[in-house]
Amino acid sequence: MLKINLSRQATKRLKKLPDKHAKQVATKITELRTNPYPQDSLKLKGYGSISPL
């Protein structure tokens, strides 16, 4: 199982979300932790000066 580290900014934003949305995001993060390559996932493509690592 992978270890997930959220940045300080991500943690702050997650705390500001309404409870329902925060639970949904947390559930999805946990799912990605157990299965990082779900069948319905798409490979990210760069956008302008921003590109995935």
GROMACS .gro file of C-alpha atoms in nm:
model
   53
    1MET     CA    1   0.000   0.000   0.000
    2LEU     CA    2   0.129   0.346  -0.088
    3LYS     CA    3   0.189   0.625   0.159
    4ILE     CA    4   0.019   0.953   0.074
    5ASN     CA    5   0.154   1.285   0.199
    6LEU     CA    6  -0.071   1.586   0.154
    7SER     CA    7   0.087   1.928   0.129
    8ARG     CA    8   0.002   2.187   0.390
    9GLN     CA    9  -0.204   2.375   0.130
   10ALA     CA   10  -0.398   2.060   0.034
   11THR     CA   11  -0.472   1.987   0.400
   12LYS     CA   12  -0.599   2.341   0.456
   13ARG     CA   13  -0.825   2.323   0.151
   14LEU     CA   14  -0.959   1.985   0.257
   15LYS     CA   15  -1.045   2.122   0.602
   16LYS     CA   16  -1.234   2.415   0.444
   17LEU     CA   17  -1.460   2.185   0.241
   18PRO     CA   18  -1.810   2.103   0.365
   19ASP     CA   19  -1.815   1.773   0.558
   20LYS     CA   20  -1.989   1.582   0.279
   21HIS     CA   21  -1.734   1.686   0.018
   22ALA     CA   22  -1.436   1.633   0.249
   23LYS     CA   23  -1.552   1.276   0.315
   24GLN     CA   24  -1.589   1.213  -0.059
   25VAL     CA   25  -1.237   1.341  -0.129
   26ALA     CA   26  -1.091   1.141   0.162
   27THR     CA   27  -1.265   0.827   0.035
   28LYS     CA   28  -1.121   0.872  -0.314
   29ILE     CA   29  -0.772   0.936  -0.177
   30THR     CA   30  -0.797   0.615   0.026
   31GLU     CA   31  -0.916   0.423  -0.281
   32LEU     CA   32  -0.619   0.554  -0.481
   33ARG     CA   33  -0.390   0.449  -0.200
   34THR     CA   34  -0.504   0.088  -0.229
   35ASN     CA   35  -0.539   0.090  -0.610
   36PRO     CA   36  -0.326   0.367  -0.766
   37TYR     CA   37  -0.416   0.266  -1.124
   38PRO     CA   38  -0.795   0.221  -1.144
   39GLN     CA   39  -0.934   0.096  -1.476
   40ASP     CA   40  -1.114   0.420  -1.557
   41SER     CA   41  -0.806   0.641  -1.504
   42LEU     CA   42  -0.651   0.853  -1.778
   43LYS     CA   43  -0.289   0.950  -1.821
   44LEU     CA   44  -0.231   1.319  -1.744
   45LYS     CA   45  -0.097   1.545  -2.016
   46GLY     CA   46   0.092   1.867  -1.966
   47TYR     CA   47  -0.091   2.197  -1.973
   48GLY     CA   48   0.114   2.499  -2.074
   49SER     CA   49   0.410   2.529  -1.840
   50ILE     CA   50   0.259   2.277  -1.598
   51SER     CA   51   0.320   1.909  -1.657
   52PRO     CA   52   0.285   1.597  -1.440
   53LEU     CA   53   0.598   1.451  -1.286
   0.00000   0.00000   0.00000
